[in-house]
Amino acid sequence: MRFVCPYVLLLLGLLPVLWRKKRRRQSESLVPFPSVQLMVELSPPWRVRWHSLPDILRLVSLGLMIVALARPQIGRGTVLDYREGIALMMVLDRSGSMNAPLSGDDAALRRWDAVKKAAQLFVTDKEFAEGSGDLLGLVAFARHPETVCPLTWSHELLRYFVANLDLEEDPTLDGTALGDALALAAARLHKADAPGMKIKSKAILLLTDGRNNAGSLDPIEAARMAARWGIRVHAIGLVGSDSPADHPAVPGQPAISFGSGIDEETLRTVAQETGGTYAMGRSADDLQKILRAVKTMERTSFPRTRSTRYGEIFPWFVAAALMVLAFEVAMRWTVLGGVP
């Protein structure tokens, strides 16, 4: 139980004061007798013995009304709901090279489009439905990493951020700060624990098509830091056409020859250092299969605290106060009506 206005309960302290004041008045109105022995020998009728009951009932009624004014509420209590879930940060490369096409049947599809589609399907998978217990977040990077969406249970919100994310348009901010992005995602996961909740599985899902050429941290150093925090890194390398791309990385800028510049050796080492996995994706279908495999590997269990819904119960106290007051009035004017 809780009270919306708990300070109103301080008025209950007035009830003993009112009781003492009432008793003092009754003492002053007593009729003096010359002999106390005579009073002891007399057996007072039951009406006299119970003459204080109406006053007590009135104070009880007043106390119930004060409690009602404090607006008491009851809830169902805090529920710890144990569900299958993971805590995972997606790290997406949004550098200019992601504008290059994939290979094979998906040659008409940009690497970035394939990544966004796979990421949205990953987030909105039926096993990732709202309330499933999975904590998901998003870090995107080019020359600098940024937290696009912190860890959240609202997967629809994360899907919105993924759908509205695009490549870096400023050529001066283009690049691949792979190490800095991994460090930022690891720091987010490292601080994910909260009172009453211990996340047993933390992982980073990295999707990139290049090599580290910006930032201050080496990817392997960032991976070792993540490993110390118990965070696995699953790296996915994207490859496409080895021929120069006909599409500029940024509209209005000269075309860039993308080729296949992925640093597979570093990505493998990053995965190995953290106990994760490395996979190569050549098509949109490959990406979706790899993401499903990662999800299965990272499945674990941790508690999620649900909010409590409270309901008003002050009408119960008002009804009880009125019933006690009615009983007091009835006794005062009927059974005990003759008591002075």
XYZ file of C-alpha atoms in Angstrom:
340
model
C 0.000 0.000 0.000
C 1.112 3.570 -0.648
C -0.338 7.037 -0.009
C -0.510 9.772 -2.636
C -0.642 12.466 0.084
C 1.182 10.894 3.042
C 1.610 14.189 4.905
C -2.139 14.261 5.569
C -1.582 11.356 7.967
C 0.090 13.799 10.353
C -3.427 14.906 11.290
C -3.853 11.571 13.070
C -1.687 13.040 15.812
C -4.585 15.341 16.733
C -6.815 12.437 17.767
C -5.115 11.783 21.151
C -5.268 15.535 21.853
C -9.008 15.589 21.188
C -9.490 12.524 23.386
C -7.628 14.054 26.330
C -9.584 17.296 25.953
C -12.866 15.393 25.995
C -11.900 13.426 29.093
C -10.859 16.614 30.893
C -14.274 18.171 30.282
C -15.982 15.047 31.590
C -13.884 15.139 34.762
C -14.806 18.761 35.402
C -18.518 17.967 35.083
C -18.561 15.159 37.676
C -20.937 15.555 40.676
C -18.985 15.456 44.016
C -19.956 12.822 46.596
C -19.203 13.172 50.331
C -18.131 9.544 50.624
C -15.986 7.594 48.148
C -16.953 4.353 49.903
C -20.542 4.925 48.872
C -19.497 5.145 45.201
C -17.482 1.924 45.452
C -20.436 0.029 46.925
C -22.699 1.211 44.122
C -22.690 -0.977 40.995
C -22.901 1.358 37.965
C -25.275 0.225 35.225
C -23.814 -0.936 31.898
C -24.943 2.291 30.219
C -22.657 4.263 32.480
C -19.755 1.886 31.905
C -20.098 2.309 28.106
C -20.861 6.021 28.039
C -17.455 6.786 26.413
C -18.054 4.442 23.457
C -19.727 7.083 21.201
C -16.756 9.418 21.682
C -14.358 6.616 20.773
C -16.395 5.758 17.682
C -16.393 9.393 16.585
C -12.593 9.531 16.832
C -12.317 6.270 14.874
C -14.567 7.726 12.180
C -12.463 10.879 12.040
C -9.273 8.793 11.781
C -10.687 6.806 8.866
C -11.601 10.029 7.064
C -8.046 11.340 7.518
C -6.647 8.125 6.033
C -9.056 8.493 3.107
C -7.829 12.064 2.502
C -4.272 10.693 2.213
C -5.502 8.695 -0.828
C -4.324 5.162 -0.046
C -3.570 2.950 -3.051
C -2.767 -0.722 -3.430
C -0.853 -2.427 -6.226
C -0.113 -5.888 -7.458
C 3.465 -5.626 -6.260
C 6.761 -5.658 -8.153
C 7.026 -8.611 -10.497
C 10.367 -10.088 -11.566
C 9.610 -11.730 -14.877
C 12.326 -14.162 -15.966
C 12.446 -14.399 -19.752
C 14.851 -15.658 -22.361
C 16.849 -12.655 -23.488
C 20.132 -11.041 -24.473
C 21.812 -7.678 -23.999
C 23.292 -6.701 -27.342
C 24.639 -3.569 -28.993
C 24.595 -3.438 -32.781
C 27.549 -1.523 -34.232
C 26.951 -0.455 -37.846
C 29.547 0.961 -40.218
C 28.040 3.991 -41.990
C 31.181 5.128 -43.805
C 31.150 6.019 -47.499
C 32.336 2.599 -48.653
C 28.998 1.139 -47.522
C 27.508 2.828 -50.581
C 29.148 0.168 -52.784
C 27.038 -2.668 -54.228
C 26.990 -6.248 -53.045
C 27.945 -9.114 -55.342
C 26.029 -11.754 -57.274
C 22.253 -11.529 -57.368
C 22.338 -8.551 -54.976
C 24.670 -6.455 -57.143
C 21.957 -3.828 -57.493
C 21.702 -3.502 -53.706
C 23.975 -1.205 -51.706
C 25.822 -2.740 -48.789
C 24.199 -0.148 -46.547
C 20.705 -1.071 -47.726
C 21.413 -4.745 -47.063
C 22.697 -3.959 -43.564
C 19.672 -1.812 -42.692
C 17.240 -4.428 -43.964
C 18.959 -7.237 -42.057
C 19.181 -5.129 -38.879
C 15.485 -4.246 -38.993
C 14.512 -7.882 -39.494
C 16.830 -8.822 -36.630
C 15.152 -6.320 -34.305
C 11.558 -7.075 -35.332
C 11.922 -10.864 -35.393
C 8.983 -12.563 -33.661
C 11.397 -13.905 -31.049
C 12.359 -10.276 -30.340
C 8.763 -9.194 -29.760
C 8.035 -6.423 -27.258
C 8.271 -7.833 -23.745
C 10.622 -10.669 -24.742
C 13.249 -9.394 -22.301
C 15.925 -8.585 -24.890
C 17.908 -5.396 -24.363
C 19.052 -4.011 -27.713
C 20.917 -0.832 -28.642
C 22.654 0.784 -31.599
C 26.014 2.472 -32.220
C 26.842 3.818 -35.682
C 30.223 5.077 -36.842
C 32.218 6.618 -39.641
C 35.163 8.771 -38.543
C 33.473 9.146 -35.140
C 31.140 6.729 -33.307
C 27.829 7.787 -31.770
C 25.154 6.106 -29.683
C 22.090 6.253 -31.912
C 19.894 4.317 -29.473
C 20.872 3.285 -25.912
C 19.985 -0.189 -24.677
C 16.207 -0.471 -24.615
C 13.361 -2.957 -24.358
C 11.417 -0.924 -26.914
C 12.429 -2.754 -30.074
C 10.014 -0.771 -32.215
C 11.857 2.382 -31.169
C 15.172 0.808 -32.160
C 13.727 -0.274 -35.518
C 12.702 3.348 -36.123
C 16.253 4.555 -35.487
C 17.708 1.925 -37.832
C 15.217 2.794 -40.576
C 16.076 6.497 -40.388
C 19.852 6.064 -40.181
C 21.887 6.922 -43.290
C 25.476 7.134 -44.454
C 27.769 9.946 -43.364
C 27.237 12.792 -45.840
C 30.103 15.041 -44.779
C 33.284 13.890 -46.584
C 35.434 15.418 -43.840
C 33.746 13.092 -41.319
C 34.081 9.966 -43.443
C 36.306 7.146 -42.256
C 36.198 3.914 -40.258
C 36.816 4.351 -36.522
C 36.378 0.670 -35.804
C 38.237 0.633 -32.483
C 36.456 3.688 -31.071
C 33.059 2.257 -32.037
C 33.783 -1.063 -30.322
C 34.948 0.754 -27.184
C 31.795 2.893 -27.054
C 29.501 -0.117 -27.446
C 31.457 -2.061 -24.821
C 31.183 0.837 -22.370
C 27.413 0.959 -22.890
C 27.106 -2.750 -22.154
C 29.499 -2.582 -19.210
C 27.179 -0.085 -17.483
C 24.014 -2.002 -18.332
C 23.663 -3.684 -14.906
C 21.055 -2.194 -12.576
C 19.809 -2.959 -9.033
C 17.694 -6.101 -9.125
C 18.911 -7.051 -12.586
C 22.022 -9.024 -13.497
C 22.533 -9.465 -17.224
C 24.266 -12.758 -17.825
C 25.058 -12.320 -21.528
C 26.474 -9.214 -23.176
C 27.509 -9.061 -26.801
C 28.395 -6.685 -29.622
C 27.248 -7.327 -33.182
C 29.642 -5.551 -35.549
C 28.883 -5.079 -39.254
C 31.567 -3.432 -41.375
C 33.093 -3.578 -44.854
C 36.406 -1.874 -44.181
C 39.445 -1.523 -41.981
C 40.276 0.774 -39.089
C 41.616 4.078 -40.462
C 40.365 6.657 -37.948
C 39.953 7.189 -34.235
C 42.369 6.752 -31.358
C 41.831 3.123 -30.337
C 43.073 0.025 -32.112
C 40.243 -2.519 -32.666
C 42.194 -5.303 -30.959
C 42.814 -3.126 -27.890
C 39.094 -2.332 -27.765
C 38.306 -6.047 -28.089
C 40.571 -6.903 -25.159
C 38.842 -4.256 -23.068
C 35.467 -5.790 -23.961
C 36.787 -9.246 -23.063
C 37.809 -8.020 -19.597
C 34.214 -6.908 -19.105
C 32.851 -10.264 -20.225
C 31.515 -8.947 -23.535
C 31.692 -11.028 -26.715
C 32.086 -9.469 -30.158
C 30.492 -11.134 -33.170
C 32.007 -9.569 -36.278
C 30.437 -9.690 -39.724
C 32.468 -8.595 -42.724
C 30.661 -7.396 -45.830
C 32.204 -7.877 -49.256
C 30.869 -6.951 -52.654
C 32.027 -6.233 -56.147
C 35.787 -5.861 -56.525
C 35.316 -3.478 -59.428
C 35.268 0.281 -58.865
C 31.823 1.508 -57.909
C 29.922 3.791 -60.242
C 28.121 5.388 -57.306
C 29.661 8.181 -55.234
C 29.825 7.680 -51.485
C 28.067 11.028 -51.057
C 25.711 12.593 -53.619
C 27.517 15.350 -55.482
C 30.996 14.012 -54.637
C 33.404 12.236 -57.022
C 32.964 8.487 -57.372
C 35.126 6.326 -55.123
C 36.621 2.967 -56.054
C 35.551 0.774 -53.156
C 36.899 -2.625 -54.050
C 37.278 -5.211 -51.280
C 39.170 -3.386 -48.543
C 37.929 -5.381 -45.571
C 40.471 -6.308 -42.897
C 39.442 -9.895 -42.210
C 42.483 -10.676 -40.089
C 41.662 -7.927 -37.596
C 37.990 -8.884 -37.461
C 38.872 -12.526 -36.788
C 41.254 -11.487 -34.021
C 38.625 -9.214 -32.462
C 36.149 -12.106 -32.385
C 38.705 -14.577 -31.010
C 39.889 -12.216 -28.262
C 36.338 -11.935 -26.916
C 35.114 -15.479 -27.484
C 32.840 -14.373 -30.303
C 32.564 -15.409 -33.932
C 33.514 -14.004 -37.319
C 31.524 -14.521 -40.508
C 31.675 -13.188 -44.047
C 28.541 -11.850 -45.708
C 28.305 -11.546 -49.477
C 24.554 -11.047 -49.846
C 21.507 -9.812 -47.983
C 20.472 -13.416 -47.387
C 23.886 -14.185 -45.877
C 23.501 -11.319 -43.425
C 20.103 -12.488 -42.245
C 21.326 -16.059 -41.712
C 24.357 -14.866 -39.758
C 22.240 -12.606 -37.550
C 19.852 -15.455 -36.746
C 22.803 -17.643 -35.749
C 24.186 -14.917 -33.466
C 20.806 -14.486 -31.804
C 20.626 -18.209 -31.048
C 24.147 -18.249 -29.583
C 23.532 -15.303 -27.276
C 20.206 -16.395 -25.831
C 20.263 -16.390 -22.019
C 18.032 -15.488 -19.063
C 17.817 -12.414 -16.862
C 15.058 -10.734 -14.817
C 13.045 -7.772 -15.967
C 11.228 -5.612 -13.436
C 7.738 -4.543 -14.458
C 6.128 -1.375 -13.212
C 3.344 -1.671 -10.633
C -0.178 -0.477 -11.386
C -1.929 1.084 -8.385
C -5.646 1.444 -7.692
C -7.434 3.920 -5.405
C -8.968 2.451 -2.225
C -9.930 5.651 -0.376
C -13.671 4.940 -1.008
C -13.320 1.923 1.288
C -12.106 4.141 4.129
C -14.830 6.726 3.472
C -17.480 4.005 3.592
C -16.021 2.588 6.815
C -15.925 6.063 8.383
C -19.579 6.699 7.525
C -20.616 3.324 8.916
C -18.793 3.952 12.195
C -20.272 7.460 12.397
C -23.789 6.113 11.795
C -23.277 3.520 14.526
C -22.030 6.227 16.908
C -25.053 8.453 16.258
C -27.432 5.533 16.678
C -25.923 4.582 20.044
C -25.820 8.183 21.258
C -29.525 8.793 20.566
C -30.959 5.377 21.389
C -29.226 2.914 23.702
C -27.035 5.470 25.494
C -29.365 8.395 25.100
C -30.038 8.664 28.793
C -26.413 8.894 29.882
C -25.388 12.453 30.793
